[in-house]
Each structure stands twice: as structure tokens, then as C-alpha cells.
Amino acid sequence: MKGYGLVLGGGGAKGSYEIGVWKALCELDIPIIAVAGTSVGALNGALIVQDDYDKAFDLWTNISVETVINMNEKISELDSKGKAEEIAKLIRAAVHSGGLDITPLKQLLNKTVDEEKIRKSNMEFGFVTFSMTDLRPVSIFKEEVPEGQMADYLLASAAFPAFQPFEIDGKKFIDGGVYDNIPISLMLEKDIYDVISVDVSGMGLVRKVRVKSKDLNLIQIKNSEPLGPTLGFSIESAKRNIEIGYYDTMRAFGKYNGKHYYFTDTNNSLDFDGNDIKLVYRYLGIEWDKRFSPQNRFIIYKLIRSLKNYSQDKKFKNTTGIISAAAEITAEVMKIERIKEYSLQNLIDTIKEQYSFQKADISFEDFSKLIKGDNWNADKSSFTEMMKKVIFESKFAALYSADINDISDRTILYRRLLALAFPKICIANIFIALIISK
């Protein structure tokens, strides 16, 4: 049967992302013929081989630190902030006393892992751990695991360095991430060269694959935003990470466009031409015949470089690519929800709505007064540092004087400072001014 090998990286609580990847692969009808993983990737891999998506989803969306680590009752009753502080203390103490007790995780695995299903599955399944006794990595496939010990070996793969080493038959094992956190090599051992790898930005080594690039068809899926702390087990973060994994995978297989947001299509009603480019230069206080002066060129360079970071291939083949990149930057600056699908036009409309909503906030008026105040009379160095602090700490910086016709000296100075110190905020300011003028 032709299909893909799926390789799942380790990363503790970040592993919830991989359930979203699995959901997307199922919806896309991508055939998976083998699974390999390290640490939490091995645990998720077992559930995939069992074909137990509902069980995996329920497990992650009901998870807490207490389901993984043995904690005293007093810590369990604390609020999230207090609990985080106590867990940090617990980890520091545990490192010096042999590691955290993960009896709850062992009990959870014994209830969740169905060894018979794994062995009967047509999928290949392998994972990595590290033997502290023998000081060597152990890569093992399901057929090599002694009968009745599947859950034990999976737990050995997931024995995070802050946990107590896991013992099997007198040998101590720790997390396989110390050797290879994304074990693509296991797929090559089975002569599988169509591979999907999932990187959740977990701690650990990632080994280079020794194979000619032309022989390996590798689709890499990586989290598009931070997934939280390695031991940050919570229902809220797990649900969000699952969503991120789902959307990132859909984009990796071409179902969405966009660099950070997820576009179903990039059609839009905006029509920018050469006259708009001249308007932008004017907006930044750049005279057309002086646009090649060193300072002006540097300002434009800073803006274009930021825009290119939001393009698919760091090139702009048409104005739609520029509009798409500018819209994504603006939405990010305005903190518009990212984890949902949009059309490009829908995102532009959302930006307009948010602009009107945020501009009506009384705090925006306070910010405007501050910018319009006497700060401009300070010496150049102290003014620049003060303004950088004000802008950095305010969510309204992109909204201030977003008026294509406002070319007063003070406003232009503000925009040029934005371009040099905060190019993404400057792009958002320009984009808002352009779209509300259309």
C-alpha cells in the first residue's frame, strides 16, 4: 500500500498540537502506513496506530498537570498562577532528588494504550528512548517490544529529564529526545521515503537524515505560534494547540493560503496602482524625486523586508501578494484572532471593523493626546527612546493618524520613527490609511 510515514516530535504538553495534525490528515484522507515518535510523539503515535482519535481528543481535552505528575493535594487546590509557581519549585527540588513522580501518567497509559490493537494494526510503529544503564539510544519497533510491555516502553520514551528515569527489567531509561526528538531515520529503516514530520518545538536533539534529498519526499509541519511550556498541561491550551495543529496541517497541504493567517482565497476588492505607491511615499514624507536618498531608501528597505517575511516565497509576483502580506501584518498588530479561516476580503473587512471599534476606545484618545503633547520638544535622543517606549507599550500605535491626507510635519516624523523602530506597526498604519480611503 502506498502512503506516508508520520513522524511525531516530542515536547510534553505541546504534543496536543499533534492531535490537530491527525484530525487534518484524516479529513484530507492522507494514507498513513507507518508512525514513529519520540516522547509525547510516541504516546500520540500509539493512539494513531490504535485508530482511537476520540480517545486521544478526550484525553488531551481533559488533561491537567495532576494527570501526569504526582502532586500533593495542597498544590492541586491552588489557582493557575499559584500552581505554576509551585510546580516550578517542585521541578527544581525534584531534579536534585531524582526526578518527578509520574505514577499518574503510568496509570493513564495503562488505561489508554491498547497493546493488542497496536500489534494487530497494519501500520508500522517505532519510537526512541535512551538507556541510562547502557548509555545508548534505543530505537524499537512494535514487533521488538516484549509482550505485555508496550505501555512501559512508551513511558520510557517519554521519561522527560525532569521525571524519574523509568525502569524496565532492571535498566533505567530516559526521554528519547536526548538522542533524536524527530526520528525520521526510523522511516528510512522501513524503506519509507514519503514522510510527514511534525515539529512542536520541543526540547531535544534533531538528527540530520543521512539520505539523498532527491530520495526523500519530506513534508514538514511546524507550529506557527508558541504552544506553551513543556509541562504546561491544561485543557485550555490543549484545545488551542489542537486547533493550531489542524490549521497548520491544512495549510501545509495547500488547503489554505497565507503565511500566518489561513486564507480560503485571496480575492479582494482593493485596487492599488502606481498612484497609491506615490501616496505611500508622500505619507512617509518622502518626495518622489528624493526617494533614493540613503535615509529614505533605508526606510523603504525596512518596510519591504517585513512584508517579504509574510509572503509565501519572499517574493511578490503581483499586488495581491503585497495586499495579503500587509493585511496579515495589520491583523497581527491589531491582535485579530488568527486561528480560524478567512478569505482575504473577510480579513480586510475585519480590520476595518476593529479599527472603528478600537478607535472609539477612550484609551485611544489618551494615546493621541500623549503623541500630540510637548514630548516633541525634548532633545532628539531622549525623545526617540521615550517614544519607542510609548509606542511599544500601546496597542493603539498603528491607529494613530491613519489618514492618507494627514501629512503634517509631526505626524510624518511619527511615521518615520515607526518605520525605523517598528516596521510592522508602520505597515499596519499605512494599510489602515489606504483601506479606509478607498
XYZ file of C-alpha atoms in Angstrom:
438
model
C 0.000 0.000 0.000
C 1.301 3.443 -0.916
C 1.157 6.100 1.769
C 3.096 8.312 4.150
C 5.160 7.688 7.221
C 4.201 10.064 10.034
C 6.937 11.192 12.436
C 5.864 12.934 15.654
C 8.254 15.045 17.709
C 8.489 15.237 21.490
C 7.504 18.264 23.531
C 5.393 17.382 26.567
C 2.193 19.427 26.757
C 2.900 20.803 23.276
C 2.029 17.352 21.952
C -1.665 18.295 21.876
C -0.785 20.026 18.580
C -0.219 16.598 17.025
C -3.848 15.623 17.621
C -4.878 18.564 15.427
C -2.431 17.354 12.771
C -4.014 13.903 12.921
C -7.511 15.392 12.589
C -6.493 17.284 9.450
C -4.774 14.252 7.897
C -7.964 12.244 8.429
C -10.106 14.948 6.780
C -7.636 15.192 3.884
C -7.750 11.396 3.530
C -3.934 11.162 3.634
C -2.991 7.466 3.930
C -0.630 6.760 6.854
C 1.238 3.469 6.649
C 3.711 3.976 9.491
C 4.151 6.091 12.608
C 7.310 6.924 14.537
C 7.732 9.217 17.505
C 9.718 10.320 20.482
C 8.403 11.093 23.959
C 4.865 12.522 23.698
C 5.133 11.837 19.956
C 5.422 8.144 20.778
C 2.378 8.322 23.068
C 0.295 10.091 20.427
C 1.656 7.690 17.829
C 0.315 4.725 19.799
C -3.183 6.239 19.726
C -2.914 6.838 15.974
C -1.857 3.222 15.374
C -4.799 2.157 17.562
C -7.034 4.385 15.404
C -8.503 5.933 18.562
C -8.945 9.606 17.650
C -11.880 10.146 20.015
C -9.922 8.673 22.895
C -6.925 10.896 22.085
C -9.074 14.012 21.844
C -10.835 13.244 25.117
C -7.526 12.559 26.845
C -5.976 15.872 25.783
C -9.068 17.980 26.362
C -9.389 16.690 29.916
C -5.710 16.827 30.805
C -4.113 18.613 33.753
C -0.752 18.563 35.494
C -2.255 16.194 38.068
C -2.929 13.562 35.367
C 0.804 13.497 34.569
C 2.702 14.278 37.775
C 2.090 13.102 41.315
C 1.368 16.306 43.233
C 0.272 16.916 46.768
C -3.315 17.962 47.426
C -2.331 21.449 48.596
C -0.765 22.318 45.202
C -3.734 20.882 43.304
C -6.088 23.297 45.053
C -4.126 26.432 44.031
C -5.221 28.748 41.206
C -3.358 28.505 37.883
C -0.764 31.184 38.750
C -0.057 29.773 42.187
C 0.049 26.249 40.791
C 2.594 27.261 38.112
C 4.878 28.768 40.756
C 4.638 25.684 42.989
C 5.240 23.320 40.048
C 8.392 25.268 39.164
C 9.606 24.826 42.763
C 8.640 21.153 42.636
C 10.649 20.609 39.443
C 13.735 22.312 40.869
C 13.521 20.183 44.007
C 12.819 17.012 42.024
C 15.854 17.442 39.786
C 18.058 17.286 42.887
C 16.178 14.359 44.413
C 15.873 12.025 41.454
C 13.032 13.488 39.381
C 9.264 13.981 39.419
C 6.987 11.052 40.206
C 4.895 10.252 37.097
C 2.781 7.489 38.561
C -0.417 9.242 37.325
C 0.912 9.200 33.744
C 1.726 5.493 34.028
C -1.795 4.783 35.269
C -3.235 6.856 32.420
C -1.185 4.974 29.814
C -2.149 1.597 31.212
C -5.815 2.566 30.742
C -5.304 4.195 27.340
C -2.814 2.059 25.426
C -4.359 -0.980 23.760
C -1.389 -3.218 23.073
C -3.446 -5.766 21.150
C -4.756 -3.112 18.746
C -1.255 -1.763 18.199
C 0.164 -5.183 17.400
C -2.709 -6.086 15.064
C -2.587 -2.780 13.180
C -1.209 -2.835 9.639
C 0.762 0.327 10.438
C 4.437 0.100 11.255
C 5.178 1.715 14.623
C 8.502 2.644 16.171
C 9.829 5.010 18.791
C 13.006 6.142 20.528
C 14.173 6.080 24.150
C 17.601 6.253 25.773
C 19.119 3.660 28.089
C 20.901 5.303 31.026
C 22.172 1.882 32.065
C 23.856 1.169 28.713
C 24.410 4.846 27.775
C 22.986 4.333 24.313
C 19.851 5.199 22.319
C 17.231 2.524 21.810
C 15.136 2.626 18.637
C 12.461 -0.020 18.832
C 9.571 -1.164 16.636
C 6.376 -2.680 17.967
C 7.326 -6.229 16.977
C 10.509 -5.928 19.060
C 8.706 -4.887 22.246
C 8.283 -7.820 24.663
C 4.689 -8.976 25.065
C 2.817 -7.024 27.729
C 5.387 -4.197 27.914
C 4.166 -1.762 25.227
C 2.981 0.872 27.726
C 6.231 0.539 29.693
C 8.407 1.166 26.630
C 6.243 4.090 25.564
C 6.646 5.587 29.016
C 10.407 5.027 28.762
C 10.402 7.100 25.582
C 8.525 9.874 27.415
C 10.619 9.971 30.612
C 11.321 13.717 30.351
C 14.637 14.703 32.058
C 12.737 16.317 34.968
C 10.938 12.972 35.555
C 12.293 9.977 37.395
C 14.087 7.594 34.990
C 11.772 4.744 34.036
C 12.951 1.247 34.828
C 12.297 -1.852 32.703
C 13.839 -5.230 33.561
C 16.491 -3.610 35.751
C 17.516 -0.988 33.162
C 16.826 2.727 33.502
C 15.550 4.773 30.565
C 15.037 8.482 29.911
C 13.313 10.545 27.218
C 14.377 9.666 23.671
C 14.608 13.380 22.881
C 18.134 13.402 24.301
C 19.117 11.399 21.193
C 16.583 12.184 18.435
C 13.421 14.175 19.036
C 12.044 13.746 15.488
C 13.173 10.248 14.421
C 12.768 10.339 10.637
C 15.514 7.701 10.459
C 13.028 5.072 11.671
C 11.021 5.566 8.481
C 14.107 5.059 6.348
C 14.807 1.799 8.191
C 11.451 0.599 6.823
C 12.240 1.965 3.318
C 9.548 4.636 3.617
C 10.608 7.826 1.800
C 7.325 9.746 1.700
C 7.369 11.262 5.163
C 5.351 13.846 7.133
C 7.287 15.204 10.109
C 5.672 17.152 12.947
C 7.838 19.513 14.981
C 6.251 21.051 18.096
C 9.417 22.978 19.077
C 10.158 20.569 21.884
C 13.473 20.345 23.691
C 15.878 17.743 22.403
C 18.249 16.909 19.570
C 17.065 16.578 15.996
C 19.437 14.467 13.930
C 20.129 15.068 10.278
C 18.835 12.370 7.982
C 21.520 10.593 6.008
C 19.798 10.173 2.692
C 19.979 11.931 -0.663
C 17.444 14.759 -0.720
C 16.076 13.568 -4.069
C 15.154 10.235 -2.487
C 13.224 11.734 0.446
C 9.840 13.400 -0.039
C 9.537 15.233 3.277
C 6.539 17.377 4.233
C 7.409 19.350 7.362
C 4.707 20.652 9.688
C 5.780 23.003 12.466
C 3.802 25.023 14.995
C 3.096 28.528 13.689
C 2.932 30.071 17.153
C 4.262 29.122 20.619
C 2.411 26.172 22.160
C 3.135 26.936 25.799
C 5.514 25.400 28.370
C 6.626 21.783 28.105
C 4.880 20.954 31.385
C 2.026 23.423 30.858
C -0.713 20.793 30.805
C -4.114 22.496 30.734
C -7.422 21.964 28.954
C -7.474 25.489 27.522
C -4.005 25.346 25.961
C -4.572 21.783 24.687
C -7.736 22.821 22.833
C -5.995 25.784 21.219
C -2.953 23.709 20.260
C -5.188 21.127 18.600
C -6.757 23.912 16.527
C -3.347 25.285 15.557
C -2.169 21.817 14.521
C -5.269 21.347 12.402
C -4.973 24.654 10.544
C -1.192 24.394 10.080
C -1.606 20.952 8.506
C -4.383 22.100 6.210
C -2.122 24.922 5.033
C 0.844 22.559 4.578
C -1.295 20.507 2.167
C -2.454 23.575 0.214
C -5.977 23.953 1.626
C -5.175 27.454 2.867
C -3.002 30.305 1.652
C -1.346 32.874 3.869
C 1.774 32.935 5.992
C 0.296 33.342 9.491
C -3.444 33.566 8.848
C -5.439 30.987 6.904
C -6.988 32.208 3.656
C -9.540 30.206 1.720
C -8.956 32.634 -1.171
C -7.079 35.871 -1.794
C -9.646 37.683 -3.919
C -10.284 41.231 -2.677
C -11.850 44.482 -3.747
C -8.742 46.626 -3.320
C -7.165 48.084 -6.435
C -3.708 49.521 -5.833
C -1.622 51.079 -8.599
C 1.363 53.378 -9.104
C -0.533 56.350 -7.736
C -1.031 54.511 -4.428
C 2.720 53.895 -4.216
C 3.310 57.634 -4.613
C 0.685 58.262 -1.913
C 2.563 55.960 0.468
C 5.835 57.768 -0.190
C 4.094 61.081 0.458
C 2.513 59.607 3.598
C 6.037 58.874 4.871
C 7.332 62.329 3.975
C 9.351 61.062 1.015
C 9.434 63.307 -2.007
C 9.287 61.217 -5.174
C 12.453 62.653 -6.698
C 14.322 62.139 -3.373
C 13.201 58.568 -2.769
C 16.717 57.213 -3.385
C 18.392 59.219 -0.625
C 20.149 56.950 1.933
C 17.640 57.556 4.759
C 14.582 57.204 2.519
C 15.935 54.042 0.913
C 16.588 52.562 4.371
C 13.020 53.296 5.485
C 11.572 51.595 2.393
C 14.002 48.690 2.785
C 12.817 48.093 6.378
C 9.173 48.038 5.284
C 9.717 45.790 2.249
C 11.792 43.330 4.264
C 8.967 42.979 6.808
C 6.408 42.489 4.035
C 8.528 39.805 2.365
C 8.656 37.863 5.626
C 4.885 37.468 5.286
C 4.913 36.302 1.681
C 4.882 32.633 0.779
C 8.160 32.683 -1.147
C 9.586 36.057 -0.006
C 8.703 37.424 -3.448
C 5.785 39.472 -4.713
C 4.507 38.363 -8.100
C 1.570 40.783 -8.050
C -0.217 43.336 -5.875
C -2.341 40.578 -4.283
C 0.796 39.241 -2.592
C 1.566 42.682 -1.152
C -2.037 43.199 -0.018
C -2.123 39.741 1.583
C 1.151 40.326 3.474
C 0.080 43.804 4.619
C -3.316 42.505 5.761
C -1.707 39.706 7.799
C 0.732 42.104 9.453
C -2.066 44.562 10.243
C -4.295 41.842 11.683
C -1.432 40.580 13.831
C -0.607 44.082 15.108
C -4.295 44.623 15.936
C -4.409 41.208 17.660
C -7.220 39.876 15.467
C -7.917 36.189 16.156
C -5.670 34.063 13.968
C -6.866 30.502 14.433
C -9.822 30.456 12.042
C -10.285 30.550 8.302
C -10.743 33.811 6.433
C -10.995 34.978 2.894
C -8.566 37.857 2.334
C -11.548 40.166 1.817
C -13.086 38.977 5.067
C -9.876 39.756 6.954
C -9.719 43.232 5.399
C -13.327 43.862 6.474
C -12.477 42.626 9.984
C -9.535 45.050 10.123
C -11.878 47.931 9.226
C -14.353 46.874 11.921
C -11.616 46.559 14.530
C -10.206 49.943 13.552
C -13.574 51.604 14.189
C -14.038 49.674 17.425
C -10.560 50.351 18.836
C -10.568 53.989 17.773
C -13.708 54.511 19.901
C -11.837 53.268 22.983
C -11.205 56.121 25.441
C -7.623 54.878 25.841
C -7.007 55.699 22.185
C -7.862 59.308 22.927
C -5.346 59.280 25.793
C -2.681 57.847 23.467
C -3.417 60.528 20.866
C -3.062 63.271 23.476
C 0.273 61.835 24.531
C 1.574 61.815 20.967
C 0.301 65.344 20.405
C 1.831 66.615 23.670
C 5.033 68.500 24.413
C 7.270 65.427 24.246
C 8.431 66.574 20.828
C 10.369 69.442 22.412
C 12.772 67.105 24.216
C 16.274 66.541 22.824
C 16.410 64.074 19.918
C 17.955 61.139 21.807
C 15.665 61.206 24.852
C 12.631 61.863 22.639
C 13.372 58.838 20.446
C 13.806 56.487 23.419
C 10.705 57.854 25.145
C 8.587 57.488 22.000
C 9.819 53.952 21.402
C 8.657 53.012 24.907
C 5.273 54.695 24.455
C 4.693 53.029 21.086
C 5.889 49.599 22.220
C 3.559 49.599 25.207
C 0.468 50.826 23.343
C -1.949 48.783 21.278
C -3.064 51.977 19.517
C 0.225 52.870 17.822
C -0.921 51.594 14.415
C -4.202 53.508 14.611
C -2.821 56.961 15.319
C -3.415 59.397 12.424
C -4.160 56.610 9.937
C -5.278 59.269 7.474
C -3.785 59.280 3.987
C -4.300 63.054 3.786
C -2.558 63.917 7.078
C 0.955 64.970 6.099
C 1.724 67.362 8.943
C 5.376 67.500 9.997
C 4.739 65.943 13.400
C 2.686 63.059 12.005
C 5.275 62.313 9.322
C 8.021 62.261 11.965
C 5.929 59.790 13.973
C 5.504 57.510 10.940
C 9.194 57.614 10.053
C 10.053 56.655 13.630
C 7.602 53.757 13.324
C 9.200 52.646 10.050
C 12.674 52.568 11.560
C 11.894 51.118 15.004
C 8.621 49.211 14.482
C 8.236 48.479 10.742
C 5.266 46.116 11.226
C 3.331 48.785 13.133
C 4.174 51.266 10.376
C 2.907 48.850 7.695
C -0.321 48.414 9.678
C -0.702 52.196 9.944
C -0.189 52.633 6.178
C -2.524 49.754 5.304
C -5.318 51.052 7.535
C -4.968 54.527 5.988
C -5.159 53.078 2.472
C -8.145 50.774 3.005
C -10.275 53.361 4.776
C -9.546 55.849 1.992
C -10.819 53.505 -0.718
